[in-house]
mmCIF file with all atom_site columns, C-alpha atoms and ligand atoms in Angstrom:
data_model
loop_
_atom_site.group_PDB
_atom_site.id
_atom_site.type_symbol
_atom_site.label_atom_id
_atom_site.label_alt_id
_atom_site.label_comp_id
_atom_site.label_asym_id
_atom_site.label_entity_id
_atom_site.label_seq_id
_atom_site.pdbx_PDB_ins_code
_atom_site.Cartn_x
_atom_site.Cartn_y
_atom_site.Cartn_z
_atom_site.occupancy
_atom_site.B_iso_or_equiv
_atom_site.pdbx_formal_charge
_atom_site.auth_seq_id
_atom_site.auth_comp_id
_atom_site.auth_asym_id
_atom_site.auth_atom_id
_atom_site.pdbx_PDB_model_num
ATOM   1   C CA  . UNK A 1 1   ? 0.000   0.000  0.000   1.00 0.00 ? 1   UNK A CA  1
ATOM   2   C CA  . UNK A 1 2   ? 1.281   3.400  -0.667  1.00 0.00 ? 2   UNK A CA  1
ATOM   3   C CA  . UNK A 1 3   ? 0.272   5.742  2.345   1.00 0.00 ? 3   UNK A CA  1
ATOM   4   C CA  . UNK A 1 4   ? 0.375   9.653  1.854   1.00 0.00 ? 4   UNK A CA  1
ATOM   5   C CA  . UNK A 1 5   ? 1.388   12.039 4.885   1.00 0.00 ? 5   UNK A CA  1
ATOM   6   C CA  . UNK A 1 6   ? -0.157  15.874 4.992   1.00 0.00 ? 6   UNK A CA  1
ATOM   7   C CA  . UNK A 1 7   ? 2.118   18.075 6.920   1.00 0.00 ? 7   UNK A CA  1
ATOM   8   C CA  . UNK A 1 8   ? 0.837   21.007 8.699   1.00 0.00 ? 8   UNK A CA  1
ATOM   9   C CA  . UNK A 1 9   ? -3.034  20.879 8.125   1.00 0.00 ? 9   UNK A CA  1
ATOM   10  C CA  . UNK A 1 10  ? -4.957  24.537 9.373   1.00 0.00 ? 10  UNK A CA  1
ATOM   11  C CA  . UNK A 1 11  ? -8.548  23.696 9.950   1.00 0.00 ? 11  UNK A CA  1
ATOM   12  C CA  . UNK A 1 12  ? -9.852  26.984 8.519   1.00 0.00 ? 12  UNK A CA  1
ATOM   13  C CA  . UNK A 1 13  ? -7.144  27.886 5.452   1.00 0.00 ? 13  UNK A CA  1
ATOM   14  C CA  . UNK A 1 14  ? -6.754  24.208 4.612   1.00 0.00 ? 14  UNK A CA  1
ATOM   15  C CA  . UNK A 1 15  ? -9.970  22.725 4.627   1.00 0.00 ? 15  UNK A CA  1
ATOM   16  C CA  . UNK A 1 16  ? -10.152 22.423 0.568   1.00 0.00 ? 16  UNK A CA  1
ATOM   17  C CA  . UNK A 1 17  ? -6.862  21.345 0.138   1.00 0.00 ? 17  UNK A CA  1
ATOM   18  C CA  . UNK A 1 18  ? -6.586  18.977 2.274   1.00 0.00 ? 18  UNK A CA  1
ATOM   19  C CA  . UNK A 1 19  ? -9.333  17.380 1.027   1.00 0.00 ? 19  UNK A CA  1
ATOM   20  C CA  . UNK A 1 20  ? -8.507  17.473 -2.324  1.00 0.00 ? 20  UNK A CA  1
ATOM   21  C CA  . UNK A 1 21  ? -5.135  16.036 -1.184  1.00 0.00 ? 21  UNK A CA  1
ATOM   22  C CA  . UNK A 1 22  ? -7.220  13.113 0.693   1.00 0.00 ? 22  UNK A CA  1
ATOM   23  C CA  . UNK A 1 23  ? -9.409  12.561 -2.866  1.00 0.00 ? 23  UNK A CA  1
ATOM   24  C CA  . UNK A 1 24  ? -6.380  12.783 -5.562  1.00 0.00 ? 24  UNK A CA  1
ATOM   25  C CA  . UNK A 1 25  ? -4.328  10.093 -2.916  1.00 0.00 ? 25  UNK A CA  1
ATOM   26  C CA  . UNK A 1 26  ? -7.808  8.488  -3.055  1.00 0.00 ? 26  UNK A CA  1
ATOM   27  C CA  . UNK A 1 27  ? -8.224  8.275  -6.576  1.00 0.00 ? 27  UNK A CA  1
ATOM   28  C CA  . UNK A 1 28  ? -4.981  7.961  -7.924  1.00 0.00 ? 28  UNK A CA  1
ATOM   29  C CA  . UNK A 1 29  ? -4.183  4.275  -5.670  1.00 0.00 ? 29  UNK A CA  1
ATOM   30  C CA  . UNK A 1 30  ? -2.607  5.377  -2.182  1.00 0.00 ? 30  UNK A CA  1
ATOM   31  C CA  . UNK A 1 31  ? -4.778  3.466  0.734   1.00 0.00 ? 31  UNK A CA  1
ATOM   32  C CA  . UNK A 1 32  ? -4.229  5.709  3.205   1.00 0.00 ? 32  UNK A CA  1
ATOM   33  C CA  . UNK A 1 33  ? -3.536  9.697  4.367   1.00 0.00 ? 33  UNK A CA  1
ATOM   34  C CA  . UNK A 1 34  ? -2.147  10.716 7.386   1.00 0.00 ? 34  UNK A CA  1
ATOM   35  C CA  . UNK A 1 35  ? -2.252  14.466 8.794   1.00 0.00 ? 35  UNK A CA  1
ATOM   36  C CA  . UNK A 1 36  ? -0.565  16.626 11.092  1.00 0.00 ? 36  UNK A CA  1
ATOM   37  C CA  . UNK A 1 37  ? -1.293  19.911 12.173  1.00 0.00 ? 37  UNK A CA  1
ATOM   38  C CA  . UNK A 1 38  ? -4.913  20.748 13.007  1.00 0.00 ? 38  UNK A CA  1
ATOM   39  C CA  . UNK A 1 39  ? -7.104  17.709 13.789  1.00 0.00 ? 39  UNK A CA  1
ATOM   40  C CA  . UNK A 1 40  ? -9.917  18.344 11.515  1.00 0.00 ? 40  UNK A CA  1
ATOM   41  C CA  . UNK A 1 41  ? -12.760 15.957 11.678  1.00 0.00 ? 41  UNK A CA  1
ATOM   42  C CA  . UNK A 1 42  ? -15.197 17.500 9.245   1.00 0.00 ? 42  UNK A CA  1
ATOM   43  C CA  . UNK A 1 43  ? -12.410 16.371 6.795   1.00 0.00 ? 43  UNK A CA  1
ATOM   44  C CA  . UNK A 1 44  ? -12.043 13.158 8.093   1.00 0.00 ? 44  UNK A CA  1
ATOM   45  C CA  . UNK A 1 45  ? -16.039 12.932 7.823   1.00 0.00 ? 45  UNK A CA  1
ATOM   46  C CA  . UNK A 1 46  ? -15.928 14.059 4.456   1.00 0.00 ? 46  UNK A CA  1
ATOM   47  C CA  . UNK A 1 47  ? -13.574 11.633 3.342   1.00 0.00 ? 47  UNK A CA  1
ATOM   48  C CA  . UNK A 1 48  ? -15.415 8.915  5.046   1.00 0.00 ? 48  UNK A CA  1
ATOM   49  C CA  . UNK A 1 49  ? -18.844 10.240 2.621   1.00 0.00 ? 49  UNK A CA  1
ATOM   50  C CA  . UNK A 1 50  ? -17.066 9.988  -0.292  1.00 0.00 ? 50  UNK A CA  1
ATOM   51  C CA  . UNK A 1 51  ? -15.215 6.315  0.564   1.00 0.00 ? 51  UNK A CA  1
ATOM   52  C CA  . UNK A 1 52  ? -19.019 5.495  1.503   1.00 0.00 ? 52  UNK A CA  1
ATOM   53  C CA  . UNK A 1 53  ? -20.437 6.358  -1.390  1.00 0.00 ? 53  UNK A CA  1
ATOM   54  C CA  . UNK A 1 54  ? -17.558 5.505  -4.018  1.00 0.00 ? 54  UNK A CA  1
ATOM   55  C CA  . UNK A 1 55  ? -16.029 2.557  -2.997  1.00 0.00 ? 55  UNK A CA  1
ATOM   56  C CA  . UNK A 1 56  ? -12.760 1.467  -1.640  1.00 0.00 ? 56  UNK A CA  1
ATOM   57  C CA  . UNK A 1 57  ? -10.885 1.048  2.084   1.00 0.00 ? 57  UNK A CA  1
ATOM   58  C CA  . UNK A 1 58  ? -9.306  4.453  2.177   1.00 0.00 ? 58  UNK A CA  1
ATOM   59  C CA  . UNK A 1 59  ? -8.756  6.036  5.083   1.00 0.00 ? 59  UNK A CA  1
ATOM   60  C CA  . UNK A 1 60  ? -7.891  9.120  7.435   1.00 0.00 ? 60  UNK A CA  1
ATOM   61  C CA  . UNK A 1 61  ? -6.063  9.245  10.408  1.00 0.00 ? 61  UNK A CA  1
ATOM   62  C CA  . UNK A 1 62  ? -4.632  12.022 12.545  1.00 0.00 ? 62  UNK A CA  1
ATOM   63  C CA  . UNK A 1 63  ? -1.069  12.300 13.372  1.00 0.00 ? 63  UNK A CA  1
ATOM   64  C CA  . UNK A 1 64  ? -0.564  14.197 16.469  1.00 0.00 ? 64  UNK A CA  1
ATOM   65  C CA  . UNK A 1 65  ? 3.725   14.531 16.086  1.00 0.00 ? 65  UNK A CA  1
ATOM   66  C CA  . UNK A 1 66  ? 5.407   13.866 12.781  1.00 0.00 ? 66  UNK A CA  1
ATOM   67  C CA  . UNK A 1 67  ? 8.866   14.021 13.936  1.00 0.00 ? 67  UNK A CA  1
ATOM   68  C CA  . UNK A 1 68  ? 8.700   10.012 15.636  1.00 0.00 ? 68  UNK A CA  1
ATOM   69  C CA  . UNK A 1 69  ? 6.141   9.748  13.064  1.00 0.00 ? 69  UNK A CA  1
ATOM   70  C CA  . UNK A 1 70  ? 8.363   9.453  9.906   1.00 0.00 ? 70  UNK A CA  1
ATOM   71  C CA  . UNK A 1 71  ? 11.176  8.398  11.931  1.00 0.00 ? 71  UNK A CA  1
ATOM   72  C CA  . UNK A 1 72  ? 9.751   5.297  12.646  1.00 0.00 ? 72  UNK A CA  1
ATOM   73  C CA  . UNK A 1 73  ? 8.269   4.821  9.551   1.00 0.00 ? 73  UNK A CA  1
ATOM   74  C CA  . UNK A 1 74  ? 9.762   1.213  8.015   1.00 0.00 ? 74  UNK A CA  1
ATOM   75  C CA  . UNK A 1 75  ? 9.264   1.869  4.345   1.00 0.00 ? 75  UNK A CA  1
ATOM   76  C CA  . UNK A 1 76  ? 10.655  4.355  2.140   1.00 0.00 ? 76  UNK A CA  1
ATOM   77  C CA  . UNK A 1 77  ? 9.527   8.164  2.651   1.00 0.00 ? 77  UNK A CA  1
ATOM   78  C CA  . UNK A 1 78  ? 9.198   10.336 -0.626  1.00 0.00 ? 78  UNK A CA  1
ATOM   79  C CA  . UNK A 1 79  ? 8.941   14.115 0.428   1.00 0.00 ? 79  UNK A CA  1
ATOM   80  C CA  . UNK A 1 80  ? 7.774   16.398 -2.889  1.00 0.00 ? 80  UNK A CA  1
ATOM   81  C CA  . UNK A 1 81  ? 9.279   19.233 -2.898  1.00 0.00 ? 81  UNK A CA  1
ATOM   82  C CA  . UNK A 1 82  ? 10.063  22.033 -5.639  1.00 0.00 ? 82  UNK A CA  1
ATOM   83  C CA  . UNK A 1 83  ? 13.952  22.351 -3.772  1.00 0.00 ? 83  UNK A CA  1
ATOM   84  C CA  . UNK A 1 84  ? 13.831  18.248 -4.427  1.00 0.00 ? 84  UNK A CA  1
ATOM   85  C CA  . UNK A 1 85  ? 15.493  16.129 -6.791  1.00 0.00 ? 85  UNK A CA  1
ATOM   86  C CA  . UNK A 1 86  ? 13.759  16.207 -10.698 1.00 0.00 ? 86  UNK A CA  1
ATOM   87  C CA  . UNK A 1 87  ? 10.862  13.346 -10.596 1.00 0.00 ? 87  UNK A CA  1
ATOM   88  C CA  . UNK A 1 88  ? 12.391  11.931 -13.887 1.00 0.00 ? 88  UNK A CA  1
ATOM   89  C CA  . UNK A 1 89  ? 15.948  11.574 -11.949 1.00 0.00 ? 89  UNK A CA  1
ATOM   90  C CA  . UNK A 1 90  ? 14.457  9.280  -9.449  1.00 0.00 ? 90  UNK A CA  1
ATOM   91  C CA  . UNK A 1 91  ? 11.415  7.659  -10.617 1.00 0.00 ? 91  UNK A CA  1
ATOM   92  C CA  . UNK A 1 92  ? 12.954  3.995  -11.635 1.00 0.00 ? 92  UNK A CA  1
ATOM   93  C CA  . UNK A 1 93  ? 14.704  3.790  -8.572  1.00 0.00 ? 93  UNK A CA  1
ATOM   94  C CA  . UNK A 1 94  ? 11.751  4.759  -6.583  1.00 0.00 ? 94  UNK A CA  1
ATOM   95  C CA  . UNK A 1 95  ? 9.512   2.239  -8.440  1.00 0.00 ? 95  UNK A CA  1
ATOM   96  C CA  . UNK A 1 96  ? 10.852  -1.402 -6.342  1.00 0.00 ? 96  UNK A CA  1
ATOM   97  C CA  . UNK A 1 97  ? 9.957   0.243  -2.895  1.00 0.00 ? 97  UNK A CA  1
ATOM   98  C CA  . UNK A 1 98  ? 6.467   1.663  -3.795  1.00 0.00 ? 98  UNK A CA  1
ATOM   99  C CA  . UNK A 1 99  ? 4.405   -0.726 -1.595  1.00 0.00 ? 99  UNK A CA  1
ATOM   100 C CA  . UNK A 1 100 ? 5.073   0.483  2.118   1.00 0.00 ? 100 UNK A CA  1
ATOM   101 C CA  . UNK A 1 101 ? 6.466   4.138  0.869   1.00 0.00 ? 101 UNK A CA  1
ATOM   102 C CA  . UNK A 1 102 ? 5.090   6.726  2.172   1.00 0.00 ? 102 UNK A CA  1
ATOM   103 C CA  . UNK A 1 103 ? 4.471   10.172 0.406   1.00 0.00 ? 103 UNK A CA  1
ATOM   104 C CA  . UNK A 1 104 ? 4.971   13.651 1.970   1.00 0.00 ? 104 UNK A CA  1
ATOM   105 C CA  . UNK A 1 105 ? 3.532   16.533 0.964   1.00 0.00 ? 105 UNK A CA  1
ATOM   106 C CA  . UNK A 1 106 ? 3.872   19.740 3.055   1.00 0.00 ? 106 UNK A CA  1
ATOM   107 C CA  . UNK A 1 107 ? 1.719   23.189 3.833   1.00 0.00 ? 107 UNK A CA  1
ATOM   108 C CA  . UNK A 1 108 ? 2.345   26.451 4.092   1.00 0.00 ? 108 UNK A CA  1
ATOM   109 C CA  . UNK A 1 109 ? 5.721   26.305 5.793   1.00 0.00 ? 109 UNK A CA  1
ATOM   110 C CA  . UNK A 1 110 ? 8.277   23.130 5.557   1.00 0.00 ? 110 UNK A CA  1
ATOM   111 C CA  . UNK A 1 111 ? 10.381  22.824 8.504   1.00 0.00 ? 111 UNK A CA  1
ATOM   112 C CA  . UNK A 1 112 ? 13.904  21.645 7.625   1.00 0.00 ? 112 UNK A CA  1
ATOM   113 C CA  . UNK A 1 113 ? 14.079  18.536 9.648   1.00 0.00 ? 113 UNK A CA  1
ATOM   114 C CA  . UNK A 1 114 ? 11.323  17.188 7.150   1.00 0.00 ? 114 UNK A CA  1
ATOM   115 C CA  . UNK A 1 115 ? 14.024  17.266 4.433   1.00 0.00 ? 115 UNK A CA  1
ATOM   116 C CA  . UNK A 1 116 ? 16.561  15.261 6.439   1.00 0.00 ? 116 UNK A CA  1
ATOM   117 C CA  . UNK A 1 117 ? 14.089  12.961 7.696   1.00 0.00 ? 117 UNK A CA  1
ATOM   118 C CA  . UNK A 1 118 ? 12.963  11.891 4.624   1.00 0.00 ? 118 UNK A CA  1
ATOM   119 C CA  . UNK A 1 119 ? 15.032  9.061  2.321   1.00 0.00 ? 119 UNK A CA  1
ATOM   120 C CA  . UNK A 1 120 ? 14.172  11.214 -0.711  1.00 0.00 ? 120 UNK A CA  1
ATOM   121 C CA  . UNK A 1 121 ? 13.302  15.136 -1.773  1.00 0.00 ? 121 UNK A CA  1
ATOM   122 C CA  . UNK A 1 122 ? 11.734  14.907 -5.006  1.00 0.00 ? 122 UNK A CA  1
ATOM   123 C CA  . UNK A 1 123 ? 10.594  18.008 -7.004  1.00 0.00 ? 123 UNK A CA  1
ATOM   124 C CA  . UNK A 1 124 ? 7.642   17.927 -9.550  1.00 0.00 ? 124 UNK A CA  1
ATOM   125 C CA  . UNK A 1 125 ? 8.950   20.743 -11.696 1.00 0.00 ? 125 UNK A CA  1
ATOM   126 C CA  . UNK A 1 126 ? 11.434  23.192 -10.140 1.00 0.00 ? 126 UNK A CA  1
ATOM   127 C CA  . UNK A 1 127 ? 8.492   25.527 -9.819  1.00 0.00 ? 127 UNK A CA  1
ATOM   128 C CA  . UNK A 1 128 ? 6.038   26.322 -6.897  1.00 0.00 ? 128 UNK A CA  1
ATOM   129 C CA  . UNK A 1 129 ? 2.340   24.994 -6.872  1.00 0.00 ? 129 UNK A CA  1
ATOM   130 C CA  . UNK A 1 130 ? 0.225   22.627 -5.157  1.00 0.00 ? 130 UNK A CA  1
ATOM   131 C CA  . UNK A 1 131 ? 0.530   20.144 -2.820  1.00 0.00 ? 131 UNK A CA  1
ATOM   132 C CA  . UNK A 1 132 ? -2.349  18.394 -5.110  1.00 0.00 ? 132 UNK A CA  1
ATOM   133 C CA  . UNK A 1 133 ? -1.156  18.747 -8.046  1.00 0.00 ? 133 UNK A CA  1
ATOM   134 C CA  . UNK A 1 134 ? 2.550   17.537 -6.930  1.00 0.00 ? 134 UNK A CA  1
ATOM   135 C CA  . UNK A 1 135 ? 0.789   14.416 -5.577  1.00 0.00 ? 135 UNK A CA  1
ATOM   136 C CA  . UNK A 1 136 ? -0.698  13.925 -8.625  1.00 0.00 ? 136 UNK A CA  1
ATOM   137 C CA  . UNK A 1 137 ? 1.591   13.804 -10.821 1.00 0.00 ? 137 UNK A CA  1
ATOM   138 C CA  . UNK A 1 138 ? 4.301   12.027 -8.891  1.00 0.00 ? 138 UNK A CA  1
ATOM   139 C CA  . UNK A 1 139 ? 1.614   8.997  -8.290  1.00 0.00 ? 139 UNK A CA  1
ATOM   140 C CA  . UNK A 1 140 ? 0.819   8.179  -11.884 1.00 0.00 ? 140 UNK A CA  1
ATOM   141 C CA  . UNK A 1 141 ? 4.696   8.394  -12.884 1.00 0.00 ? 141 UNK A CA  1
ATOM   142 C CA  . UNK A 1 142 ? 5.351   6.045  -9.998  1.00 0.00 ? 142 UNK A CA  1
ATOM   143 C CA  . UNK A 1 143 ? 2.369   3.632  -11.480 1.00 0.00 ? 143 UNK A CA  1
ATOM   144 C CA  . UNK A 1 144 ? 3.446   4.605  -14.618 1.00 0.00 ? 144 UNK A CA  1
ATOM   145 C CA  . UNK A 1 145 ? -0.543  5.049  -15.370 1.00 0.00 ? 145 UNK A CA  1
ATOM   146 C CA  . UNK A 1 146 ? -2.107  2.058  -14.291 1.00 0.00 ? 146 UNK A CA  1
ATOM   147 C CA  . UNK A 1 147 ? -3.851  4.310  -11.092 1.00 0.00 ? 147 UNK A CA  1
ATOM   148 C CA  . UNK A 1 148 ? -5.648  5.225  -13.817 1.00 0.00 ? 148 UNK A CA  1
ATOM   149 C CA  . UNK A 1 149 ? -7.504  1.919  -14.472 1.00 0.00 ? 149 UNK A CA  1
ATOM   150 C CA  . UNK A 1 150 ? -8.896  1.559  -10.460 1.00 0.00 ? 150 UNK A CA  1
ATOM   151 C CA  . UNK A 1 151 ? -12.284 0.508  -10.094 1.00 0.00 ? 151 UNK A CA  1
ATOM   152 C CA  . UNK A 1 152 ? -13.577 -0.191 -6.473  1.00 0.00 ? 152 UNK A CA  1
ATOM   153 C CA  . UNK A 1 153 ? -16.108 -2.797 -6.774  1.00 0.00 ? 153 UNK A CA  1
ATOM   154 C CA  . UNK A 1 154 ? -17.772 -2.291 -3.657  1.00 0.00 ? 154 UNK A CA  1
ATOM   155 C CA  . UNK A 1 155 ? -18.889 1.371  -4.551  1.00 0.00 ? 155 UNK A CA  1
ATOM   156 C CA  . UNK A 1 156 ? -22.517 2.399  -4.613  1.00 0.00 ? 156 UNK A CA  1
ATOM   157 C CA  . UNK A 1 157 ? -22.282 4.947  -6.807  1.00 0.00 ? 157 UNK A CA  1
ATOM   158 C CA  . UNK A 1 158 ? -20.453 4.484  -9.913  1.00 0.00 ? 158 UNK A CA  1
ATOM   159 C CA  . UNK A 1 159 ? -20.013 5.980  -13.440 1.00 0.00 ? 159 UNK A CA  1
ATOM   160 C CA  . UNK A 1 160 ? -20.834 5.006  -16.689 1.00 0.00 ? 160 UNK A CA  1
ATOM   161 C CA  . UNK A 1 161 ? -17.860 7.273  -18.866 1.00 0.00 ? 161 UNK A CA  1
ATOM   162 C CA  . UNK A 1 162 ? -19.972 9.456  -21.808 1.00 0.00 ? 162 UNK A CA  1
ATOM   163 C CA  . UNK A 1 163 ? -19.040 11.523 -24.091 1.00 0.00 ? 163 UNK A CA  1
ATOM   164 C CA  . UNK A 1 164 ? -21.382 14.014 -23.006 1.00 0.00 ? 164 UNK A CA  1
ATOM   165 C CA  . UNK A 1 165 ? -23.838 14.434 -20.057 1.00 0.00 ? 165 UNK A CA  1
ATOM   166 C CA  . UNK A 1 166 ? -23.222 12.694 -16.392 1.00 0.00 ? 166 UNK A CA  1
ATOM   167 C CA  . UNK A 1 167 ? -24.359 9.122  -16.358 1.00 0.00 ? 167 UNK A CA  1
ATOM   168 C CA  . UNK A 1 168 ? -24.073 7.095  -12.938 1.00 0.00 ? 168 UNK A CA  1
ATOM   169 C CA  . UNK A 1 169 ? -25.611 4.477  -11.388 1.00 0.00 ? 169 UNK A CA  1
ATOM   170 C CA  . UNK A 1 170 ? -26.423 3.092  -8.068  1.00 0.00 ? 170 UNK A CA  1
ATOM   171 C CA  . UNK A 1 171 ? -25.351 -0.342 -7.339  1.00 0.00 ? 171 UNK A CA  1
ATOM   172 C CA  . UNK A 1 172 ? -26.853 -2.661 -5.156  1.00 0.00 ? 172 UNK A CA  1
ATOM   173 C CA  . UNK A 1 173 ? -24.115 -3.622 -1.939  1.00 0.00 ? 173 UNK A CA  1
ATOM   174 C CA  . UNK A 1 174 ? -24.078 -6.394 -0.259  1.00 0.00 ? 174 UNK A CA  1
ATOM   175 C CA  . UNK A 1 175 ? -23.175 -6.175 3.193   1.00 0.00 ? 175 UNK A CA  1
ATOM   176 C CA  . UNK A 1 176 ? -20.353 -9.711 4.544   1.00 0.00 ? 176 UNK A CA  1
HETATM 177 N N1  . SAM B 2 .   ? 6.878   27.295 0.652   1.00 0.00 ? 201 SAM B N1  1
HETATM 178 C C1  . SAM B 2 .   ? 6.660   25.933 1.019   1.00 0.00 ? 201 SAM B C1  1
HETATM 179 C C2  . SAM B 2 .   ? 7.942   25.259 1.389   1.00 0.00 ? 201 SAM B C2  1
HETATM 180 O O1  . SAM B 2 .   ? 8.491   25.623 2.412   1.00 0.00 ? 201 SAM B O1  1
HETATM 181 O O2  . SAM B 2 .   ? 8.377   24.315 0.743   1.00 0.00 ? 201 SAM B O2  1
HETATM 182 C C3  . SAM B 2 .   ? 5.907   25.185 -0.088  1.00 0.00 ? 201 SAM B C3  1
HETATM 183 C C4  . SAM B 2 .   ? 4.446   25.356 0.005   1.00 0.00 ? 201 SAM B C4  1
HETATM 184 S S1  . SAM B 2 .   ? 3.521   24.582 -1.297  1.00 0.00 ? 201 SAM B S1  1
HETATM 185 C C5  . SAM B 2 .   ? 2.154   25.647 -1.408  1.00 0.00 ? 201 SAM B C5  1
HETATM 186 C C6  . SAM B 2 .   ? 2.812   23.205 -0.476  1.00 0.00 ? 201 SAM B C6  1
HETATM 187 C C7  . SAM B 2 .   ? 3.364   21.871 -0.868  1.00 0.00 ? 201 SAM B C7  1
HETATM 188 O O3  . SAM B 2 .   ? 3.113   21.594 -2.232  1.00 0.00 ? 201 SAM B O3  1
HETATM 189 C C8  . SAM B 2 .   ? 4.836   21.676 -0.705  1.00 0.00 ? 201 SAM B C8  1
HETATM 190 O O4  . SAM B 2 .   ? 5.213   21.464 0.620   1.00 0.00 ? 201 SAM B O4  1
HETATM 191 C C9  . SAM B 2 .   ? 5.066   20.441 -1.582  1.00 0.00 ? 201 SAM B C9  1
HETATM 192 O O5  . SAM B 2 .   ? 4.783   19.247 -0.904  1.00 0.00 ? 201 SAM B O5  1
HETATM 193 C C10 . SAM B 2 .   ? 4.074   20.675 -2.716  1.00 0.00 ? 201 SAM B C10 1
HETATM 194 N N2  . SAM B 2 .   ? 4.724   21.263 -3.879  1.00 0.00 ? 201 SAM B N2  1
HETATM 195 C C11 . SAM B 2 .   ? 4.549   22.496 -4.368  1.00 0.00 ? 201 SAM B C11 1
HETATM 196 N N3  . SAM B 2 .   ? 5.291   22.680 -5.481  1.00 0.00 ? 201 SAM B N3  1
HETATM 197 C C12 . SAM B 2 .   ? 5.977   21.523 -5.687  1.00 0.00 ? 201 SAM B C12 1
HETATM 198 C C13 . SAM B 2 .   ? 6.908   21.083 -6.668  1.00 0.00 ? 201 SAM B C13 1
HETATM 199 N N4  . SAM B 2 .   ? 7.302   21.853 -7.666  1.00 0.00 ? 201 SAM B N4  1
HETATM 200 N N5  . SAM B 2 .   ? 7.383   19.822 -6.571  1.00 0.00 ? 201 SAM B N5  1
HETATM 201 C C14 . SAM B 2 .   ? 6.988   19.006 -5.571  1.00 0.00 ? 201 SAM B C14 1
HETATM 202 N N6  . SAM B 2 .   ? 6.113   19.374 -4.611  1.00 0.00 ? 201 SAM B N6  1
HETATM 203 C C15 . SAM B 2 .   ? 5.607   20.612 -4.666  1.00 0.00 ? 201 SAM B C15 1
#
């Protein structure tokens, strides 16, 4: 499982983001995201609707100190950052430890112990932008696109791709 790690979370400037940070890790085949910061439970409810309603085991948990947090991580942690190493430098040697690696993305302000505590610094473009879109990108280069084929069969909802219009259907779940 690939796990991702918010840093820094402010319940009132962050709410959005850190949502869409929660969906993207969601939807692009990470099982997991932790947070620091804020605890924020109206995300962690809102993440639970969506998992509810479109399938899947993800999951939100708060993390109260990251310092013993990614030092006792055992797999391999992947900060993005734009100060990192280029994404196409590191991406093949990255690949072998994906299950177990955990992938940190940071807020407003990055302390520099993050940097040292993490086994790699990887930058998404030398420029600054979103924690979102960083996370993006660096998950489908890592799957080299095959995040892209997910389904989650369990889902109630799910859509029907159109070319035009919204189609979706409701399924019928069985409950174990
Ligand atoms: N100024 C902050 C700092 O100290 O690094 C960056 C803030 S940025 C709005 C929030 C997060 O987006 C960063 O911590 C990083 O995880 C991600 N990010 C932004 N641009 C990036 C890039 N070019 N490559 C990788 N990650 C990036």
């Amino acid at each position: 499982m690939i796990a991702v790690f918010r840093l820094g979370h402010r319940v009132e400037r962050d709410k959005r983001l850190t949502t869409h940070v929660a969906l993207v890790a969601r939807a692009f085949g990470a099982g997991k995201m932790f947070y620091s910061g804020e605890r924020d439970t109206t995300i962690e409810n809102t993440v639970e609707k969506v998992v509810r309603k479109w399938g899947g085991g993800f999951t939100v948990e708060y993390v109260g100190n990251w310092r013993p947090f990614l030092r006792n991580w055992e797999g391999t942690v992947v900060h993005l950052t734009m100060y990192g190493l280029p994404l196409k430098e590191v991406i093949e040697e990255l690949r072998p430890s994906m299950d177990g690696m955990l992938v940190v993305v940071g807020g407003m302000k990055v302390e520099p112990d993050v940097f040292k505590a993490s086994d790699y610094n990887v930058a998404v473009t030398n420029q600054p932008h979103s924690e979102a879109a960083a996370l993006a990108v660096f998950l489908d280069w890592l799957q080299q696109g095959r995040e892209l084929e997910i389904s989650f069969p369990d889902a109630e909802l799910a859509v029907i791709p159109s070319a035009r219009g919204k189609k979706v259907v409701r399924r019928q779940v069985t409950q174990a």
